[in-house]
Coordinates of C-alpha atoms in Angstrom, one line a residue:
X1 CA 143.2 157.3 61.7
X2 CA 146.1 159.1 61.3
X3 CA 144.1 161.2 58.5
X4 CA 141.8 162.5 61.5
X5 CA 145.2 163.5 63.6
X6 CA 146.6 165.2 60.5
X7 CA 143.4 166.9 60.0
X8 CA 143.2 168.1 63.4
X9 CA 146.8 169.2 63.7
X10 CA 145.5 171.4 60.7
X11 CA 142.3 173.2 60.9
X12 CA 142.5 174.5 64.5
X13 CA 141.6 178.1 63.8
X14 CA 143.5 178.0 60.4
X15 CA 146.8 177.6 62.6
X16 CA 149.1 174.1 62.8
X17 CA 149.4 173.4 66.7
X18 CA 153.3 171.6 65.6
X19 CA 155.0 172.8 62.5
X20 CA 155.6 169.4 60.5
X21 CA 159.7 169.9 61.1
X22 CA 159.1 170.0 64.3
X23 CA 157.2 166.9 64.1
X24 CA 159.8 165.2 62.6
X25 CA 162.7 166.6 65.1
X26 CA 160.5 165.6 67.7
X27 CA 160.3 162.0 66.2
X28 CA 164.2 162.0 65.5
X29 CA 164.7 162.6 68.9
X30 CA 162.5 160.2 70.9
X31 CA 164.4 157.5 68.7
X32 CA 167.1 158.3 69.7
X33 CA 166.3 158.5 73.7
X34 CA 166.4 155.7 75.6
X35 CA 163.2 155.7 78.3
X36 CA 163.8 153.9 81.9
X37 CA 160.9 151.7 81.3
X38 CA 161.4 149.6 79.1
X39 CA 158.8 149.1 76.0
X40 CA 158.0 145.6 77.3
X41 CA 156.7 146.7 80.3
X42 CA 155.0 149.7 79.1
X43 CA 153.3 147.2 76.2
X44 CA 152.1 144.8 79.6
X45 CA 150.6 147.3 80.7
X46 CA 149.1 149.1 78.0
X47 CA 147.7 145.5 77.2
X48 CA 146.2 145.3 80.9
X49 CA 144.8 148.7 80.3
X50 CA 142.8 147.2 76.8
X51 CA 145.5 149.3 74.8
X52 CA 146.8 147.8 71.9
X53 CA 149.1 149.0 68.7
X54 CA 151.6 148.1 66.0
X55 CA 153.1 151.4 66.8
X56 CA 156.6 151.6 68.6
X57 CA 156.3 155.3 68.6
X58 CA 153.5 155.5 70.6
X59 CA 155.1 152.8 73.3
X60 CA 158.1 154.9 73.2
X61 CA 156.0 158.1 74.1
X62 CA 154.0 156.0 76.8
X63 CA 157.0 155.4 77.9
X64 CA 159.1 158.3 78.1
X65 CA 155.6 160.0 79.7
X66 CA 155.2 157.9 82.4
X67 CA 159.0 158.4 83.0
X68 CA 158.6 161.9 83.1
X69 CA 155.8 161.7 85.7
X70 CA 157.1 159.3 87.8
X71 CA 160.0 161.7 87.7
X72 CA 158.1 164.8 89.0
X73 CA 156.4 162.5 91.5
X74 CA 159.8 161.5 93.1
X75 CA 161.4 165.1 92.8
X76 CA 158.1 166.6 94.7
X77 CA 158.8 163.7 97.4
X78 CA 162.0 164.5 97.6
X79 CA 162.2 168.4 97.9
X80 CA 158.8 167.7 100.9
X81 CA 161.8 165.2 102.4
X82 CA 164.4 168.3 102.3
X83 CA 161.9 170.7 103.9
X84 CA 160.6 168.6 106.3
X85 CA 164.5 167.7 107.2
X86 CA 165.3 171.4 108.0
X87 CA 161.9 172.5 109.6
X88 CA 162.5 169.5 112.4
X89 CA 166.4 170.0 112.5
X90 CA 166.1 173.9 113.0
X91 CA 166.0 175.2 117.1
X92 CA 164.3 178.3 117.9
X93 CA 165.8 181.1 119.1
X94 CA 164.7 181.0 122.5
X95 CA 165.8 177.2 123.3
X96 CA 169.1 178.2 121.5
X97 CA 170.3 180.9 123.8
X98 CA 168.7 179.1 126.9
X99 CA 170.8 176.2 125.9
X100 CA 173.9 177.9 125.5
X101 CA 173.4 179.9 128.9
X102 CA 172.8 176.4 130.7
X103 CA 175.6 174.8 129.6
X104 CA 178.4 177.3 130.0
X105 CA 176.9 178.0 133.7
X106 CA 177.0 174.3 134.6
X107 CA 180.2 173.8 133.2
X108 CA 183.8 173.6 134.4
X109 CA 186.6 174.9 132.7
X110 CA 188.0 171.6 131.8
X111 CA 184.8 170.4 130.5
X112 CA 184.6 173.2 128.0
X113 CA 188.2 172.5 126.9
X114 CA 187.7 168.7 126.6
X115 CA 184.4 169.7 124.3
X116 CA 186.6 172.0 122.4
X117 CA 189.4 169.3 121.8
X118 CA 186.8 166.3 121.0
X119 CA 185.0 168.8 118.4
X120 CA 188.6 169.1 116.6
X121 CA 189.2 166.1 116.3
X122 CA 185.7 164.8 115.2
X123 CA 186.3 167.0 112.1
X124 CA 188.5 164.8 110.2
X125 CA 190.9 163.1 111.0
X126 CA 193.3 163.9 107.8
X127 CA 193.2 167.8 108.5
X128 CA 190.9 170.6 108.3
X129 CA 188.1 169.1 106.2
X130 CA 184.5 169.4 107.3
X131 CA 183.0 165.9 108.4
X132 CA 181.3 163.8 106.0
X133 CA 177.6 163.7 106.0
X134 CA 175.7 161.2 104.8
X135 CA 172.8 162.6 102.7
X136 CA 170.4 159.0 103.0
X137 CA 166.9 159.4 102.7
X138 CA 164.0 156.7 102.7
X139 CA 160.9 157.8 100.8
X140 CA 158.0 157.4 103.0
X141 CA 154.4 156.4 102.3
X142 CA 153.6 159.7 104.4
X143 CA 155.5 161.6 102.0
X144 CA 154.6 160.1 98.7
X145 CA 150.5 160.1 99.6
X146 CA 150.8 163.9 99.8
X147 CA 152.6 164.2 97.0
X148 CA 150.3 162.0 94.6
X149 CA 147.5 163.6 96.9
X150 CA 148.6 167.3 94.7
X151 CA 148.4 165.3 91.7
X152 CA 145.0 163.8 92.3
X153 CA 145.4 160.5 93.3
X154 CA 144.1 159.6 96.4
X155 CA 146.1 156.7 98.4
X156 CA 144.6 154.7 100.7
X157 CA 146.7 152.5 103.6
X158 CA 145.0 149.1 104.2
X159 CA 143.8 148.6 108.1
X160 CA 146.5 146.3 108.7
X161 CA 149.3 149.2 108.5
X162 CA 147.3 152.5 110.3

């Protein structure tokens, strides 16, 4: 077998698709990375899937492919999270500047000064350091069927959750 995948490295058009050091760089450094799934689970699988082989290389590859996939998959969801953070967080013009006229028309001088005051000291407490945000986000089914929706896989909810 590995004959016909030497062979067809080869002959394509007279050309090598992989110089042979690069092969073996290539090689070198897969065993030296350490995938996040680890080659047990990847051989369960592959054995579910009717996969089998002797070769540890080719788990390690699994591996480090469905690593990098799952990778992209999570990045997408999370850049969609970050987008559909600022689109629903950001006012338009109009309500910002009706806003603002309302509420300095209704207000009293010493409401204004006790917002101005409780604004300071929300900052920090310490000094003059901006307040702390907390940057938790939840990946959502919404967000992860679209994603693996531009990938080509097509996720279905059962009844019981629509």
């Amino acid at each position: 077998m590995s004959e016909s995948i030497d062979h067809s490295l080869s002959t394509n058009n007279d050309e090598a698709l992989m110089d042979e050091d690069e092969v073996n760089k290539f090689t070198a450094t897969l065993d030296e990375f350490t995938p996040a799934i680890p080659e047990n689970v990847t051989k369960f699988y592959m054995r579910q899937c009717g996969l089998e082989t002797d070769d540890d290389r080719v788990v390690k590859l699994l591996s480090v492919s469905v690593q990098k996939f799952m990778s992209d998959i999570i990045n997408d969801c999370h850049q969609l999270n970050k987008l559909r953070q600022k689109s629903s967080n950001r006012p338009t013009a109009a309500e910002t500047s009706t806003a603002a006229t309302t509420s300095m028309a209704n207000a009293q001088p010493s409401t204004v000064e006790a917002a101005a005051t409780t604004a300071e000291q929300s900052t920090n407490a310490a000094g003059n350091k901006k307040p702390v945000v907390t940057t938790n986000q939840t990946l959502t089914l919404h967000d992860l069927t679209h994603v693996l929706d531009e990938y080509g896989i097509n996720v279905k909810k059962t009844f019981y959750y629509t």
